[in-house]
PDB file of C-alpha atoms and ligand atoms in Angstrom:
ATOM      1  CA  MET A   7     -10.588   6.687  21.793  1.00 35.00           C
ATOM      2  CA  ASN A   8      -8.303   9.971  21.531  1.00 38.00           C
ATOM      3  CA  SER A   9      -9.567  13.038  20.901  1.00 40.00           C
ATOM      4  CA  SER A  10      -9.283  14.457  17.612  1.00 42.00           C
ATOM      5  CA  PRO A  11      -5.971  16.148  15.908  1.00 45.00           C
ATOM      6  CA  SER A  12      -6.830  20.482  16.106  1.00 45.00           C
ATOM      7  CA  ARG A  13      -5.200  20.033  12.596  1.00 60.00           C
ATOM      8  CA  ALA A  14      -6.624  17.734   9.882  1.00 68.00           C
ATOM      9  CA  ALA A  15      -4.732  15.187   8.688  1.00 93.00           C
ATOM     10  CA  ILE A  16      -3.656  12.927   6.357  1.00 96.00           C
ATOM     11  CA  GLY A  17      -5.453   9.008   7.448  1.00 98.00           C
ATOM     12  CA  VAL A  18      -3.609   6.679   5.755  1.00 98.00           C
ATOM     13  CA  PHE A  19      -5.115   2.540   6.283  1.00 98.00           C
ATOM     14  CA  ASP A  20      -3.142  -0.334   5.943  1.00 98.00           C
ATOM     15  CA  SER A  21      -3.555  -3.934   6.928  1.00 98.00           C
ATOM     16  CA  GLY A  22      -0.412  -3.607   9.293  1.00 97.00           C
ATOM     17  CA  PHE A  23       3.048  -1.958   8.598  1.00 96.00           C
ATOM     18  CA  GLY A  24       3.508  -1.949   4.224  1.00 97.00           C
ATOM     19  CA  GLY A  25       1.276   0.543   4.109  1.00 98.00           C
ATOM     20  CA  LEU A  26       4.551   2.473   6.181  1.00 98.00           C
ATOM     21  CA  THR A  27       5.943   2.559   2.173  1.00 98.00           C
ATOM     22  CA  VAL A  28       3.223   4.640   1.178  1.00 98.00           C
ATOM     23  CA  LEU A  29       3.525   6.551   4.178  1.00 98.00           C
ATOM     24  CA  LYS A  30       7.485   6.819   3.678  1.00 97.00           C
ATOM     25  CA  GLU A  31       6.331   8.552  -0.192  1.00 97.00           C
ATOM     26  CA  LEU A  32       3.843  10.664   1.220  1.00 96.00           C
ATOM     27  CA  VAL A  33       6.198  12.151   4.082  1.00 94.00           C
ATOM     28  CA  ALA A  34       8.528  12.391   1.445  1.00 93.00           C
ATOM     29  CA  LEU A  35       6.282  14.512  -1.285  1.00 93.00           C
ATOM     30  CA  ILE A  36       3.626  16.725   1.240  1.00 91.00           C
ATOM     31  CA  PRO A  37       6.125  16.851   4.167  1.00 90.00           C
ATOM     32  CA  SER A  38       3.683  20.021   5.665  1.00 87.00           C
ATOM     33  CA  ALA A  39       0.865  17.831   5.968  1.00 92.00           C
ATOM     34  CA  ASP A  40      -0.012  15.894   9.688  1.00 93.00           C
ATOM     35  CA  TYR A  41      -0.177  12.106   8.911  1.00 96.00           C
ATOM     36  CA  LEU A  42      -2.694   9.088  11.328  1.00 97.00           C
ATOM     37  CA  TYR A  43      -1.668   5.632   9.868  1.00 98.00           C
ATOM     38  CA  PHE A  44      -3.779   2.805  10.927  1.00 98.00           C
ATOM     39  CA  GLY A  45      -2.673  -0.429  10.727  1.00 98.00           C
ATOM     40  CA  ASP A  46      -4.582  -3.409  11.286  1.00 98.00           C
ATOM     41  CA  THR A  47      -2.076  -5.783  12.708  1.00 97.00           C
ATOM     42  CA  ALA A  48      -4.601  -8.105  14.825  1.00 97.00           C
ATOM     43  CA  ARG A  49      -6.008  -9.214  11.781  1.00 96.00           C
ATOM     44  CA  LEU A  50      -3.286  -9.157   8.874  1.00 96.00           C
ATOM     45  CA  PRO A  51      -2.798 -10.648   6.226  1.00 97.00           C
ATOM     46  CA  TYR A  52      -5.756  -9.696   4.036  1.00 97.00           C
ATOM     47  CA  GLY A  53      -4.184 -10.631   1.618  1.00 97.00           C
ATOM     48  CA  SER A  54      -5.700 -14.170   1.884  1.00 96.00           C
ATOM     49  CA  LYS A  55      -9.100 -13.350   2.882  1.00 97.00           C
ATOM     50  CA  SER A  56     -12.505 -12.760   1.211  1.00 97.00           C
ATOM     51  CA  VAL A  57     -13.905  -9.621   0.057  1.00 97.00           C
ATOM     52  CA  GLU A  58     -16.788  -9.641   2.941  1.00 97.00           C
ATOM     53  CA  THR A  59     -13.790  -9.594   5.440  1.00 97.00           C
ATOM     54  CA  VAL A  60     -11.402  -7.196   4.086  1.00 98.00           C
ATOM     55  CA  GLY A  61     -14.987  -4.672   3.283  1.00 98.00           C
ATOM     56  CA  ARG A  62     -16.019  -5.294   6.696  1.00 97.00           C
ATOM     57  CA  TYR A  63     -12.379  -4.534   8.142  1.00 97.00           C
ATOM     58  CA  ALA A  64     -11.808  -1.739   5.826  1.00 98.00           C
ATOM     59  CA  VAL A  65     -15.252   0.119   6.703  1.00 98.00           C
ATOM     60  CA  GLU A  66     -14.387  -0.030  10.461  1.00 97.00           C
ATOM     61  CA  ALA A  67     -10.968   1.483   9.739  1.00 98.00           C
ATOM     62  CA  THR A  68     -12.050   3.890   7.933  1.00 98.00           C
ATOM     63  CA  HIS A  69     -14.828   5.352  10.326  1.00 97.00           C
ATOM     64  CA  PHE A  70     -12.198   4.883  13.072  1.00 97.00           C
ATOM     65  CA  LEU A  71      -9.576   7.167  10.927  1.00 98.00           C
ATOM     66  CA  GLU A  72     -12.193   9.726  10.827  1.00 97.00           C
ATOM     67  CA  GLN A  73     -13.490  10.242  14.382  1.00 96.00           C
ATOM     68  CA  GLN A  74      -9.540  10.656  14.817  1.00 95.00           C
ATOM     69  CA  GLY A  75     -10.119  13.370  12.444  1.00 95.00           C
ATOM     70  CA  ALA A  76      -8.861  12.472   9.073  1.00 96.00           C
ATOM     71  CA  ASN A  77      -9.582  14.647   6.347  1.00 94.00           C
ATOM     72  CA  LEU A  78      -8.703  12.392   3.794  1.00 96.00           C
ATOM     73  CA  LEU A  79      -8.516   8.753   3.702  1.00 97.00           C
ATOM     74  CA  VAL A  80      -5.592   7.387   1.507  1.00 98.00           C
ATOM     75  CA  ILE A  81      -5.853   3.351   0.966  1.00 98.00           C
ATOM     76  CA  ALA A  82      -2.729   2.144   1.162  1.00 98.00           C
ATOM     77  CA  CYS A  83      -3.221  -1.331   1.284  1.00 98.00           C
ATOM     78  CA  ASN A  84      -3.442  -2.840  -2.333  1.00 98.00           C
ATOM     79  CA  THR A  85      -5.689  -5.793  -0.954  1.00 98.00           C
ATOM     80  CA  ALA A  86      -8.043  -3.232   0.453  1.00 98.00           C
ATOM     81  CA  THR A  87      -8.389  -0.717  -2.425  1.00 98.00           C
ATOM     82  CA  ALA A  88      -8.671  -4.056  -4.692  1.00 98.00           C
ATOM     83  CA  LEU A  89     -11.864  -5.346  -3.431  1.00 98.00           C
ATOM     84  CA  ALA A  90     -13.359  -2.704  -1.223  1.00 98.00           C
ATOM     85  CA  LEU A  91     -12.806   0.382  -2.320  1.00 98.00           C
ATOM     86  CA  ASP A  92     -16.182   1.215  -3.817  1.00 98.00           C
ATOM     87  CA  GLN A  93     -17.071   0.154  -0.042  1.00 98.00           C
ATOM     88  CA  ILE A  94     -14.739   2.618   1.558  1.00 98.00           C
ATOM     89  CA  LYS A  95     -15.986   5.549  -0.374  1.00 98.00           C
ATOM     90  CA  ARG A  96     -19.675   4.740   0.153  1.00 98.00           C
ATOM     91  CA  ALA A  97     -18.787   4.572   3.976  1.00 98.00           C
ATOM     92  CA  ALA A  98     -16.704   7.316   3.869  1.00 98.00           C
ATOM     93  CA  HIS A  99     -17.367  11.232   4.500  1.00 97.00           C
ATOM     94  CA  VAL A 100     -13.941  12.365   3.224  1.00 96.00           C
ATOM     95  CA  PRO A 101     -12.110  11.945  -0.205  1.00 96.00           C
ATOM     96  CA  VAL A 102     -10.854   8.413  -0.494  1.00 97.00           C
ATOM     97  CA  ILE A 103      -7.867   7.404  -2.510  1.00 98.00           C
ATOM     98  CA  GLY A 104      -6.964   3.722  -3.310  1.00 98.00           C
ATOM     99  CA  VAL A 105      -3.691   2.667  -4.627  1.00 98.00           C
ATOM    100  CA  VAL A 106      -4.732   0.949  -8.011  1.00 98.00           C
ATOM    101  CA  GLU A 107      -5.868   3.557 -10.149  1.00 98.00           C
ATOM    102  CA  PRO A 108      -2.288   5.844  -9.241  1.00 98.00           C
ATOM    103  CA  GLY A 109      -0.352   2.490 -10.183  1.00 98.00           C
ATOM    104  CA  ALA A 110      -2.250   1.348 -13.754  1.00 98.00           C
ATOM    105  CA  GLU A 111      -2.123   5.040 -14.679  1.00 98.00           C
ATOM    106  CA  GLN A 112       1.804   5.525 -14.249  1.00 98.00           C
ATOM    107  CA  ALA A 113       1.674   2.188 -15.628  1.00 98.00           C
ATOM    108  CA  SER A 114       0.045   3.211 -18.912  1.00 98.00           C
ATOM    109  CA  SER A 115       2.669   6.355 -19.243  1.00 98.00           C
ATOM    110  CA  ALA A 116       5.623   4.183 -19.018  1.00 98.00           C
ATOM    111  CA  SER A 117       4.666   1.360 -20.903  1.00 98.00           C
ATOM    112  CA  LYS A 118       5.275   1.414 -25.323  1.00 97.00           C
ATOM    113  CA  ASN A 119       4.215  -1.911 -26.166  1.00 96.00           C
ATOM    114  CA  ARG A 120       0.944  -2.206 -23.755  1.00 98.00           C
ATOM    115  CA  ARG A 121       1.703  -5.565 -22.115  1.00 98.00           C
ATOM    116  CA  VAL A 122       1.849  -5.095 -18.262  1.00 98.00           C
ATOM    117  CA  VAL A 123       2.660  -7.826 -15.543  1.00 98.00           C
ATOM    118  CA  VAL A 124       1.093  -6.936 -12.006  1.00 98.00           C
ATOM    119  CA  ILE A 125       2.383  -8.719  -8.718  1.00 98.00           C
ATOM    120  CA  GLY A 126       0.522  -8.505  -5.793  1.00 98.00           C
ATOM    121  CA  THR A 127      -1.220 -11.122  -3.021  1.00 98.00           C
ATOM    122  CA  GLU A 128      -4.000 -13.664  -4.148  1.00 97.00           C
ATOM    123  CA  ALA A 129      -6.988 -11.429  -2.902  1.00 97.00           C
ATOM    124  CA  THR A 130      -5.656  -8.507  -5.333  1.00 98.00           C
ATOM    125  CA  VAL A 131      -5.010 -10.549  -7.835  1.00 98.00           C
ATOM    126  CA  SER A 132      -8.192 -12.753  -8.352  1.00 98.00           C
ATOM    127  CA  SER A 133     -10.072  -9.294  -8.002  1.00 98.00           C
ATOM    128  CA  HIS A 134      -8.556  -8.653 -11.273  1.00 98.00           C
ATOM    129  CA  ALA A 135      -9.102  -4.418  -9.973  1.00 98.00           C
ATOM    130  CA  TYR A 136      -5.301  -3.717 -11.610  1.00 98.00           C
ATOM    131  CA  ARG A 137      -6.522  -5.865 -14.930  1.00 98.00           C
ATOM    132  CA  LYS A 138      -9.712  -3.860 -15.454  1.00 98.00           C
ATOM    133  CA  ALA A 139      -7.769  -0.522 -14.317  1.00 98.00           C
ATOM    134  CA  LEU A 140      -5.233  -1.207 -16.757  1.00 98.00           C
ATOM    135  CA  GLU A 141      -7.631  -2.708 -19.590  1.00 98.00           C
ATOM    136  CA  GLN A 142      -9.717   0.781 -19.489  1.00 98.00           C
ATOM    137  CA  ARG A 143      -6.487   2.126 -20.370  1.00 98.00           C
ATOM    138  CA  GLY A 144      -5.929   0.276 -23.621  1.00 98.00           C
ATOM    139  CA  MET A 145      -3.321  -2.090 -21.804  1.00 98.00           C
ATOM    140  CA  ALA A 146      -3.229  -6.134 -21.559  1.00 98.00           C
ATOM    141  CA  ALA A 147      -2.238  -7.305 -18.205  1.00 98.00           C
ATOM    142  CA  ARG A 148      -0.993  -9.999 -16.869  1.00 98.00           C
ATOM    143  CA  GLU A 149      -1.836 -10.295 -12.919  1.00 98.00           C
ATOM    144  CA  LYS A 150       0.808 -13.022 -10.632  1.00 98.00           C
ATOM    145  CA  ALA A 151      -0.251 -13.591  -7.528  1.00 98.00           C
ATOM    146  CA  CYS A 152       2.803 -14.027  -5.278  1.00 98.00           C
ATOM    147  CA  PRO A 153       2.098 -15.000  -1.424  1.00 98.00           C
ATOM    148  CA  LEU A 154       5.751 -16.006  -0.338  1.00 98.00           C
ATOM    149  CA  LEU A 155       6.981 -12.589  -0.465  1.00 98.00           C
ATOM    150  CA  VAL A 156       4.851 -10.539   1.972  1.00 98.00           C
ATOM    151  CA  PRO A 157       6.100 -13.363   4.931  1.00 97.00           C
ATOM    152  CA  LEU A 158       9.937 -12.755   3.319  1.00 98.00           C
ATOM    153  CA  VAL A 159       9.562  -9.247   3.365  1.00 97.00           C
ATOM    154  CA  GLU A 160       8.559  -9.004   6.932  1.00 95.00           C
ATOM    155  CA  GLU A 161      11.419 -11.442   7.781  1.00 96.00           C
ATOM    156  CA  GLY A 162      13.886  -9.105   6.998  1.00 96.00           C
ATOM    157  CA  TRP A 163      14.886 -11.350   4.128  1.00 98.00           C
ATOM    158  CA  VAL A 164      14.951  -8.239   1.676  1.00 98.00           C
ATOM    159  CA  GLU A 165      18.279  -9.252  -0.015  1.00 98.00           C
ATOM    160  CA  HIS A 166      18.206 -12.858   0.814  1.00 98.00           C
ATOM    161  CA  PRO A 167      19.209 -15.700  -1.733  1.00 98.00           C
ATOM    162  CA  VAL A 168      15.942 -17.362  -1.094  1.00 98.00           C
ATOM    163  CA  THR A 169      14.146 -14.164  -1.411  1.00 98.00           C
ATOM    164  CA  GLU A 170      15.722 -13.592  -4.922  1.00 98.00           C
ATOM    165  CA  GLN A 171      15.032 -17.387  -5.949  1.00 98.00           C
ATOM    166  CA  VAL A 172      11.428 -17.178  -5.342  1.00 98.00           C
ATOM    167  CA  ALA A 173      10.626 -13.757  -6.933  1.00 98.00           C
ATOM    168  CA  GLY A 174      13.079 -15.588 -10.092  1.00 98.00           C
ATOM    169  CA  ILE A 175      10.353 -18.288 -10.296  1.00 98.00           C
ATOM    170  CA  TYR A 176       6.870 -16.014  -9.840  1.00 98.00           C
ATOM    171  CA  LEU A 177       8.568 -13.560 -12.443  1.00 98.00           C
ATOM    172  CA  GLN A 178       9.655 -16.314 -14.802  1.00 98.00           C
ATOM    173  CA  ASP A 179       6.034 -17.628 -15.065  1.00 98.00           C
ATOM    174  CA  ALA A 180       4.409 -14.222 -15.124  1.00 98.00           C
ATOM    175  CA  PHE A 181       6.740 -13.354 -17.945  1.00 98.00           C
ATOM    176  CA  GLY A 182       6.343 -16.201 -19.678  1.00 96.00           C
ATOM    177  CA  ASP A 183       3.808 -17.624 -22.248  1.00 92.00           C
ATOM    178  CA  GLY A 184       2.881 -14.385 -24.028  1.00 93.00           C
ATOM    179  CA  PHE A 185       4.129 -11.596 -21.596  1.00 97.00           C
ATOM    180  CA  GLN A 186       7.469 -11.914 -22.653  1.00 96.00           C
ATOM    181  CA  GLY A 187       7.086  -8.332 -24.323  1.00 95.00           C
ATOM    182  CA  ALA A 188       5.663  -7.108 -21.286  1.00 98.00           C
ATOM    183  CA  ASP A 189       7.528  -3.328 -20.393  1.00 98.00           C
ATOM    184  CA  VAL A 190       5.785  -2.898 -16.959  1.00 98.00           C
ATOM    185  CA  LEU A 191       6.091  -4.496 -13.756  1.00 98.00           C
ATOM    186  CA  VAL A 192       3.909  -2.775 -11.111  1.00 98.00           C
ATOM    187  CA  LEU A 193       4.563  -3.427  -7.713  1.00 98.00           C
ATOM    188  CA  GLY A 194       0.912  -4.046  -6.427  1.00 98.00           C
ATOM    189  CA  CYS A 195       1.903  -4.811  -2.657  1.00 98.00           C
ATOM    190  CA  THR A 196       2.843  -2.718  -0.089  1.00 98.00           C
ATOM    191  CA  HIS A 197       5.722  -4.754   0.901  1.00 98.00           C
ATOM    192  CA  TYR A 198       7.488  -4.977  -2.877  1.00 98.00           C
ATOM    193  CA  PRO A 199       9.411  -1.454  -2.681  1.00 97.00           C
ATOM    194  CA  LEU A 200      11.547  -3.057  -0.004  1.00 98.00           C
ATOM    195  CA  ILE A 201      12.671  -5.759  -2.909  1.00 98.00           C
ATOM    196  CA  LYS A 202      12.789  -3.304  -5.424  1.00 98.00           C
ATOM    197  CA  PRO A 203      16.512  -3.968  -6.070  1.00 98.00           C
ATOM    198  CA  LEU A 204      16.280  -7.590  -5.679  1.00 98.00           C
ATOM    199  CA  LEU A 205      13.586  -7.516  -8.324  1.00 98.00           C
ATOM    200  CA  ARG A 206      15.133  -5.135 -10.713  1.00 98.00           C
ATOM    201  CA  ARG A 207      17.683  -7.972 -10.669  1.00 98.00           C
ATOM    202  CA  VAL A 208      15.484 -10.753 -11.452  1.00 98.00           C
ATOM    203  CA  ALA A 209      13.306  -9.051 -14.019  1.00 98.00           C
ATOM    204  CA  PRO A 210      13.548  -8.791 -17.593  1.00 97.00           C
ATOM    205  CA  ALA A 211      16.010  -5.644 -18.179  1.00 97.00           C
ATOM    206  CA  HIS A 212      13.802  -4.006 -20.429  1.00 97.00           C
ATOM    207  CA  VAL A 213      11.112  -3.694 -17.940  1.00 98.00           C
ATOM    208  CA  SER A 214      10.378  -0.645 -15.657  1.00 98.00           C
ATOM    209  CA  ILE A 215       9.185  -1.057 -12.808  1.00 98.00           C
ATOM    210  CA  VAL A 216       6.594   1.184 -11.320  1.00 98.00           C
ATOM    211  CA  ASP A 217       5.760   0.721  -7.500  1.00 97.00           C
ATOM    212  CA  SER A 218       2.379   1.879  -6.635  1.00 96.00           C
ATOM    213  CA  ALA A 219       3.374   3.402  -3.297  1.00 97.00           C
ATOM    214  CA  HIS A 220       4.820   6.262  -5.104  1.00 97.00           C
ATOM    215  CA  SER A 221       2.889   6.577  -7.660  1.00 97.00           C
ATOM    216  CA  THR A 222       0.104   6.998  -5.082  1.00 98.00           C
ATOM    217  CA  ALA A 223       1.770   9.794  -3.166  1.00 97.00           C
ATOM    218  CA  LYS A 224       1.775  11.447  -6.802  1.00 96.00           C
ATOM    219  CA  ALA A 225      -1.865  11.203  -6.930  1.00 96.00           C
ATOM    220  CA  VAL A 226      -2.348  12.680  -3.426  1.00 96.00           C
ATOM    221  CA  ALA A 227       0.269  15.179  -4.285  1.00 94.00           C
ATOM    222  CA  GLY A 228      -1.534  16.538  -7.085  1.00 94.00           C
ATOM    223  CA  LYS A 229      -4.564  16.757  -5.187  1.00 90.00           C
ATOM    224  CA  VAL A 230      -3.963  18.480  -1.989  1.00 87.00           C
ATOM    225  CA  GLY A 231       0.027  19.210  -2.144  1.00 72.00           C
ATOM    226  CA  ASP A 232      -1.180  22.758  -2.719  1.00 73.00           C
ATOM    227  CA  PHE A 233      -3.455  23.364  -0.144  1.00 74.00           C
ATOM    228  CA  TYR A 234      -0.508  22.174   2.567  1.00 73.00           C
ATOM    229  CA  LYS A 235       1.863  24.035   1.099  1.00 68.00           C
ATOM    230  CA  ALA A 236      -0.647  27.026   1.579  1.00 68.00           C
ATOM    231  CA  LEU A 237      -0.696  26.502   5.371  1.00 67.00           C
ATOM    232  CA  ASP A 238       3.022  27.209   5.007  1.00 59.00           C
ATOM    233  CA  ARG A 239       3.106  24.705   8.356  1.00 62.00           C
ATOM    234  CA  ARG A 240       6.974  24.911   9.383  1.00 61.00           C
ATOM    235  CA  GLY A 241       8.893  22.130  11.250  1.00 62.00           C
ATOM    236  CA  GLN A 242       8.137  17.933  10.941  1.00 71.00           C
ATOM    237  CA  PRO A 243       4.754  16.690  10.197  1.00 80.00           C
ATOM    238  CA  THR A 244       3.440  14.936  13.385  1.00 89.00           C
ATOM    239  CA  LEU A 245       2.842  11.234  12.166  1.00 95.00           C
ATOM    240  CA  LYS A 246       0.879   8.939  14.770  1.00 96.00           C
ATOM    241  CA  PHE A 247       0.371   5.607  14.541  1.00 98.00           C
ATOM    242  CA  PHE A 248      -2.432   2.936  16.015  1.00 98.00           C
ATOM    243  CA  ALA A 249      -2.179  -0.878  15.344  1.00 98.00           C
ATOM    244  CA  THR A 250      -4.404  -3.521  16.331  1.00 98.00           C
ATOM    245  CA  ASP A 251      -1.688  -5.945  17.840  1.00 97.00           C
ATOM    246  CA  SER A 252       1.220  -5.151  19.633  1.00 97.00           C
ATOM    247  CA  VAL A 253       2.313  -1.718  20.181  1.00 97.00           C
ATOM    248  CA  GLU A 254       5.844  -3.234  20.638  1.00 97.00           C
ATOM    249  CA  LYS A 255       5.706  -5.100  17.564  1.00 96.00           C
ATOM    250  CA  PHE A 256       4.858  -2.129  15.749  1.00 97.00           C
ATOM    251  CA  ARG A 257       7.919  -0.331  16.732  1.00 97.00           C
ATOM    252  CA  ARG A 258      10.194  -3.101  15.820  1.00 96.00           C
ATOM    253  CA  MET A 259       8.588  -3.333  12.338  1.00 95.00           C
ATOM    254  CA  GLY A 260       7.682  -0.060  11.687  1.00 97.00           C
ATOM    255  CA  PRO A 261      11.055   1.195  10.829  1.00 97.00           C
ATOM    256  CA  ASN A 262      12.368  -1.356   8.541  1.00 96.00           C
ATOM    257  CA  PHE A 263       9.048  -0.332   6.029  1.00 97.00           C
ATOM    258  CA  LEU A 264       9.147   3.768   6.931  1.00 97.00           C
ATOM    259  CA  GLY A 265      12.803   4.384   7.290  1.00 95.00           C
ATOM    260  CA  HIS A 266      12.767   5.960  10.423  1.00 93.00           C
ATOM    261  CA  PRO A 267      12.168   5.003  14.311  1.00 94.00           C
ATOM    262  CA  VAL A 268       8.347   5.072  14.486  1.00 95.00           C
ATOM    263  CA  ASN A 269       6.786   6.790  17.956  1.00 89.00           C
ATOM    264  CA  SER A 270       3.618   7.219  19.418  1.00 90.00           C
ATOM    265  CA  VAL A 271       2.359   4.201  18.745  1.00 97.00           C
ATOM    266  CA  GLU A 272      -1.125   3.852  20.338  1.00 97.00           C
ATOM    267  CA  HIS A 273      -3.258   0.719  20.560  1.00 98.00           C
ATOM    268  CA  VAL A 274      -6.678   0.353  19.135  1.00 97.00           C
ATOM    269  CA  ASP A 275      -9.652  -2.161  20.144  1.00 93.00           C
ATOM    270  CA  LEU A 276     -12.081  -2.381  17.071  1.00 85.00           C
ATOM    271  CA  LYS A 277     -15.637  -3.563  18.281  1.00 70.00           C
ATOM    272  CA  GLU A 278     -17.209  -5.810  15.556  1.00 62.00           C
TER     273      GLU A 278
HETATM  274  N1  LIG B 323      -1.136  -4.572   2.911  1.00 55.28           N
HETATM  275  C1  LIG B 323      -0.899  -5.819   1.700  1.00 55.28           C
HETATM  276  C2  LIG B 323      -1.112  -5.836   0.204  1.00 55.28           C
HETATM  277  O1  LIG B 323      -0.330  -4.489   0.029  1.00 55.28           O
HETATM  278  C3  LIG B 323      -0.058  -6.678   2.470  1.00 55.28           C
HETATM  279  C4  LIG B 323      -0.009  -7.296   3.361  1.00 55.28           C
HETATM  280  C5  LIG B 323      -1.233  -7.947   3.523  1.00 55.28           C
HETATM  281  O2  LIG B 323      -1.753  -9.151   3.054  1.00 55.28           O
HETATM  282  O3  LIG B 323      -2.342  -7.521   4.507  1.00 55.28           O
HETATM  283  O4  LIG B 323      -2.082  -6.392  -0.591  1.00 55.28           O
END
């Protein structure tokens, strides 16, 4: 295992590559922080797994990032947040921020008629974490699992007619039957920001899109942005990546989600 970095860093956890969309937003809003990104690529997808399994994996990742020197944890994975945030918080010794509450908060600001559609993985939708967070803010939510979208995005089909057709079918269903008037679509999965332009085209025209990756980065910046600004660091943030599967694949896939090359990837073998 690596020695801890000399400077405090923000730990970002995801089931794989998708959380790099959250890291991208974090780096844009808090460029003076250093980041440790852990992608559990050997065990993805989380979106089709049980609460017990995701909880166990997430706690292992939490311990790993803390050992590496993370002083704040961002749970970029919607599935891990939805299923295991409380468990992660109990296991962690540092503050933890997940993606569901910030997404729900932004949806609340954006919605006028208090009806919202959320799309995510099967596990996220089954947990009803978004629905509960939205109901607490006085909104009605329709949650729709879109399991085909993650593999399509990982295939790189972000502007592909098949993806457009699949997304169209999901959204037609989600915005039907009492939710025609819903005025916000929450992207409750790490992969969906990559197909935001496509979703914009297939969603009803009056709908605003809330991206939980962006909402979360804003929430993190609100919490620690001043601290990092005060450090007045010059130069680029240090980004360090850890993956439980192939380092080569992480280097190849990562840039699609992060928007620039992914260097310094280290392989990690988490012992269960
Ligand atoms: N990161 C997951 C999420 O945001 C999507 C990929 C997976 O199922 O592991 O829900």
